[in-house]
mmCIF file of C-alpha atoms in Angstrom:
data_model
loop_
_atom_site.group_PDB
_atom_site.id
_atom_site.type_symbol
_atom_site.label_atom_id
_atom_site.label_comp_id
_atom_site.label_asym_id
_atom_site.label_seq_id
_atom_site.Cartn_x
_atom_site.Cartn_y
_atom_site.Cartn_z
ATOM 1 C CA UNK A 1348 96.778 88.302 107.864
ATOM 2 C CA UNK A 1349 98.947 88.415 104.773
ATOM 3 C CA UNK A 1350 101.226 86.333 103.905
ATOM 4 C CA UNK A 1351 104.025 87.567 101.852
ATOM 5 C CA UNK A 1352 108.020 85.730 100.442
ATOM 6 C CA UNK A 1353 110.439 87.679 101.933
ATOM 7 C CA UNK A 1354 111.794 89.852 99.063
ATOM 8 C CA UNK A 1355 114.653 88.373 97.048
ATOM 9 C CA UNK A 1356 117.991 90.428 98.652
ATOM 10 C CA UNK A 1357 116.541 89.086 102.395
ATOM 11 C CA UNK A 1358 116.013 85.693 101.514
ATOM 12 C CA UNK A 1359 119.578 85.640 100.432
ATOM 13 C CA UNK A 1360 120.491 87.109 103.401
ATOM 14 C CA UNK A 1361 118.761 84.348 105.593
ATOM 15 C CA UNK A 1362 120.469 81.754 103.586
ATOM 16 C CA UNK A 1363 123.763 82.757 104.161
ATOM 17 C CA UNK A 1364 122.868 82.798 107.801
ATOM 18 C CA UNK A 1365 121.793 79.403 107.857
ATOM 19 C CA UNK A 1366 124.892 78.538 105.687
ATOM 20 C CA UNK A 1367 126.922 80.137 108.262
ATOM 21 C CA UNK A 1368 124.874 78.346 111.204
ATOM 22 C CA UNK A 1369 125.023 74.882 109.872
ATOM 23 C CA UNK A 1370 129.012 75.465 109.456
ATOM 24 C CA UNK A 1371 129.553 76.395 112.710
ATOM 25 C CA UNK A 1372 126.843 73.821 114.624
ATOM 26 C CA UNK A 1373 128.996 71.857 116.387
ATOM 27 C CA UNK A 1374 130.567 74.830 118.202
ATOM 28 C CA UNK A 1375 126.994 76.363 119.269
ATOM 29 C CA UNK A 1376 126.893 79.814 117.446
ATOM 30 C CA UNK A 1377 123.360 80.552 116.256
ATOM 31 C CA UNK A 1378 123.766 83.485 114.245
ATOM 32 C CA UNK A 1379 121.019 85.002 115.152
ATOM 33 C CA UNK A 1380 119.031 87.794 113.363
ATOM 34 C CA UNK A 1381 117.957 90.506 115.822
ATOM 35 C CA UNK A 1382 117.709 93.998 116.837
ATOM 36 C CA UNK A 1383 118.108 96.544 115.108
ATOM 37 C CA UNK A 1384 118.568 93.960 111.363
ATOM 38 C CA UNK A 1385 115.442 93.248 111.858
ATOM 39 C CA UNK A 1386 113.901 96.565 112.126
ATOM 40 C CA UNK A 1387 115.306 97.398 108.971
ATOM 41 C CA UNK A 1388 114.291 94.247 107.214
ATOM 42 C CA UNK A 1389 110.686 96.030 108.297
ATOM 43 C CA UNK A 1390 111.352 98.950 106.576
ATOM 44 C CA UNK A 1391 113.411 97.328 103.710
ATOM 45 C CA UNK A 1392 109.881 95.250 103.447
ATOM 46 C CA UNK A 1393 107.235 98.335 103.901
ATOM 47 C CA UNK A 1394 109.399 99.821 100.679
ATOM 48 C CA UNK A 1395 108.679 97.278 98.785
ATOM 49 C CA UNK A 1396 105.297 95.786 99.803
ATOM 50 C CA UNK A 1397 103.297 99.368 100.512
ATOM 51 C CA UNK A 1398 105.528 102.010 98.490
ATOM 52 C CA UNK A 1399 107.128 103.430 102.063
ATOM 53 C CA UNK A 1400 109.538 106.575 101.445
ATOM 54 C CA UNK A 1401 111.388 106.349 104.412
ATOM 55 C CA UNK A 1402 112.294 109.349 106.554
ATOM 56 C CA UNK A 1403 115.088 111.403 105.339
ATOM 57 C CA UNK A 1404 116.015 112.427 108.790
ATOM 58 C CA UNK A 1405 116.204 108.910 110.717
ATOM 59 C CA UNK A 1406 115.625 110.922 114.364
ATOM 60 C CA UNK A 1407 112.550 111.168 114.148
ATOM 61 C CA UNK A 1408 111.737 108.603 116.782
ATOM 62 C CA UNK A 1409 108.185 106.925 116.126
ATOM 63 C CA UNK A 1410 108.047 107.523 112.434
ATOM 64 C CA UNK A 1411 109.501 105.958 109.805
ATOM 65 C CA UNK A 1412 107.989 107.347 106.694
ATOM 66 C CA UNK A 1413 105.312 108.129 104.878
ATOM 67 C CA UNK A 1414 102.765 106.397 102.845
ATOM 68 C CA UNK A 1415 102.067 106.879 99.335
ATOM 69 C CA UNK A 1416 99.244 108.743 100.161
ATOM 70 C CA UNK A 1417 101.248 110.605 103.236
ATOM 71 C CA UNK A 1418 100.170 109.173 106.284
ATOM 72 C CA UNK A 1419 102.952 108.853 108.644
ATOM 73 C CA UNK A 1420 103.747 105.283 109.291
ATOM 74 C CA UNK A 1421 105.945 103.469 112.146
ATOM 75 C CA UNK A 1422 107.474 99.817 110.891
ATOM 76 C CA UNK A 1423 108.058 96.732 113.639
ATOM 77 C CA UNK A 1424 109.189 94.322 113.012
ATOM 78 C CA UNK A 1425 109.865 90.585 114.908
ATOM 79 C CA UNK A 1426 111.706 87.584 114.037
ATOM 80 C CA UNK A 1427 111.135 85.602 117.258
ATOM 81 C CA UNK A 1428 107.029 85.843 116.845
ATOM 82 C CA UNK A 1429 106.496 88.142 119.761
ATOM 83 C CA UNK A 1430 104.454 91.084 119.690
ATOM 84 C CA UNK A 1431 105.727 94.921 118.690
ATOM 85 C CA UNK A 1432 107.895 96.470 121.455
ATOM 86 C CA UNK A 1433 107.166 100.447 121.746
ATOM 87 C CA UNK A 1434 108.405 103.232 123.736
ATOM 88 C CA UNK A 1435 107.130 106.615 124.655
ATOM 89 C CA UNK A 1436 108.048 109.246 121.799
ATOM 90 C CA UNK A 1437 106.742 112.932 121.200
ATOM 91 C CA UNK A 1438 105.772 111.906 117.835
ATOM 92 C CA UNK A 1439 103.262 109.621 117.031
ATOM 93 C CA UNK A 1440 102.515 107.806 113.675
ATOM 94 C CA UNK A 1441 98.955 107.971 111.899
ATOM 95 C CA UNK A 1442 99.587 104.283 110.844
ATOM 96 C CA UNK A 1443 101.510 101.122 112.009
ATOM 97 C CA UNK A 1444 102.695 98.011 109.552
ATOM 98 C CA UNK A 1445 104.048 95.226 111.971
ATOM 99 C CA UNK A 1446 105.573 92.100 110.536
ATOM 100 C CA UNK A 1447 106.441 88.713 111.842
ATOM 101 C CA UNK A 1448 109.273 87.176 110.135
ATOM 102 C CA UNK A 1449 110.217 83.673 109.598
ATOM 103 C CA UNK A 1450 113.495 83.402 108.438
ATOM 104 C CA UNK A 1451 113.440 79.401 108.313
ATOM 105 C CA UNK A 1452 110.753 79.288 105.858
ATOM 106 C CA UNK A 1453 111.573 83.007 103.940
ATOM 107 C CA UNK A 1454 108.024 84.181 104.818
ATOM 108 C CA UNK A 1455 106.901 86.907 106.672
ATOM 109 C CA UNK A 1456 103.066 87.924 107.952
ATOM 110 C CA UNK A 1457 101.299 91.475 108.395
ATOM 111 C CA UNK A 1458 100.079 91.174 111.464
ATOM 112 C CA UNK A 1459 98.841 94.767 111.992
ATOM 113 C CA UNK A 1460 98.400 97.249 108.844
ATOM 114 C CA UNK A 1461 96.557 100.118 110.205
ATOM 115 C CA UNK A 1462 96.241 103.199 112.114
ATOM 116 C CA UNK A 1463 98.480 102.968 115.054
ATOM 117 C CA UNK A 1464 96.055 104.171 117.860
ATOM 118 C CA UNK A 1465 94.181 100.921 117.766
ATOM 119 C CA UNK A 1466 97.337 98.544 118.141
ATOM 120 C CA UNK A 1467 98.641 100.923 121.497
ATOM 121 C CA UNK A 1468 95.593 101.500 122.930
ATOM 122 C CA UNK A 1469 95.863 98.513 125.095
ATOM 123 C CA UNK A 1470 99.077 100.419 126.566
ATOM 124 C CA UNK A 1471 98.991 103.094 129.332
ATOM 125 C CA UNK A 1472 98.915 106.217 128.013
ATOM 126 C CA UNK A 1473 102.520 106.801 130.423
ATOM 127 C CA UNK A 1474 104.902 104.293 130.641
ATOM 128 C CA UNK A 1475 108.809 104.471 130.889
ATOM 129 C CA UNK A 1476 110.895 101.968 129.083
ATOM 130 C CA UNK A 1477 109.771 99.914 127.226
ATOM 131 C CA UNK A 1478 106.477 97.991 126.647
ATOM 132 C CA UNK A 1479 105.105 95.288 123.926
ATOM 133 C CA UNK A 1480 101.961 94.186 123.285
ATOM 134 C CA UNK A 1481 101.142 90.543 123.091
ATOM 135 C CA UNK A 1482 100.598 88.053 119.572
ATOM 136 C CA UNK A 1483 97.246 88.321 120.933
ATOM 137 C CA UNK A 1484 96.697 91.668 121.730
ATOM 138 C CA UNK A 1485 97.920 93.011 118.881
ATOM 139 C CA UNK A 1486 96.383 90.373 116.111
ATOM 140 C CA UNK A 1487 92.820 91.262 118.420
ATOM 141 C CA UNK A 1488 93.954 95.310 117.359
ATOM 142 C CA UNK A 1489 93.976 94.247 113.744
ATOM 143 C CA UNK A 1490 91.011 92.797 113.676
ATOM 144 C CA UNK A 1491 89.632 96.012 114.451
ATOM 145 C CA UNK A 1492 90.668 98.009 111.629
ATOM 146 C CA UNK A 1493 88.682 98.692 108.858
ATOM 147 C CA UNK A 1494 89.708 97.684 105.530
ATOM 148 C CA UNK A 1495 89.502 101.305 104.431
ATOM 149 C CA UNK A 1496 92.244 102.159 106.640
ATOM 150 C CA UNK A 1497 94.526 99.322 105.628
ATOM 151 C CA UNK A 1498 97.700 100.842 103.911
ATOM 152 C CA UNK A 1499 97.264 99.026 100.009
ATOM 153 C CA UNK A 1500 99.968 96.702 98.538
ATOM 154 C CA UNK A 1501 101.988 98.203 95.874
ATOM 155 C CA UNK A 1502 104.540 95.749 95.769
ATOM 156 C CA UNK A 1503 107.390 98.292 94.090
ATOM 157 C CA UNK A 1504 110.503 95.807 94.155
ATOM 158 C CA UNK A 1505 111.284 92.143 93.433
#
């Protein structure tokens, strides 16, 4: 796995947070980053580390963008060190990047960069909802992927 510093504009973000969270301690607000922040710190990141252009029309549910050399790609992202959440969507992505974020040490970790078959094919092929894979599952999925089909790091901002 690949560890990366979070890019310069989200570790300022995550200090202000924790700026914000030590202020307010003694009244027990957390200020937590979730939902759908994160998943665009994932994108935000796959611009920057692997040259993403991101979808011009956002509804496109399941893809995200597009590689520099055009695959489609879907970004997930986690800041709680769980495993990628999906749900069932017409269209499917030829590759995934999935990143764990640690916004107490301004790191984050690719955990999966590569085509997104392998990391869902410990799903069932019909679910409703929602379902996630496990840190194990989907670090095992990585581990299957050939370096050949990694997406490469361009690293375009910073």
């Amino acid at each position: 796995m690949l560890e990366f510093d979070l890019p310069p504009a989200i570790a300022d973000l995550v200090a202000a947070r924790n700026k914000l969270r030590d202020y307010y301690k003694a009244v027990g607000l957390k200020f937590t980053l979730d939902g759908n922040l994160v998943g665009d710190l994932g994108e935000a990141i796959a611009v920057e580390l692997f040259g993403l252009r991101l979808a011009e029309a956002r509804s496109t549910a399941g893809i995200d963008g597009r590689s520099p050399d055009g695959r489609t790609v879907q970004v997930k992202a986690t800041g709680t060190g769980s495993g990628p959440a999906f749900r069932q969507t017409e269209a499917k992505a030829q590759h995934l990047l999935f990143f764990d974020l640690d916004f107490e040490r301004a790191k984050g970790l690719v955990v999966f960069n590569g085509p997104e078959h392998i990391a869902v094919a410990a799903l069932p092929a019909v679910f409703s909802g929602q379902r996630s894979l496990t840190k194990g599952q989907i670090r095992a999925a990585d581990a299957r992927v050939a370096d050949s089909d990694r997406l490469r790091r361009v690293d375009i901002g910073g």
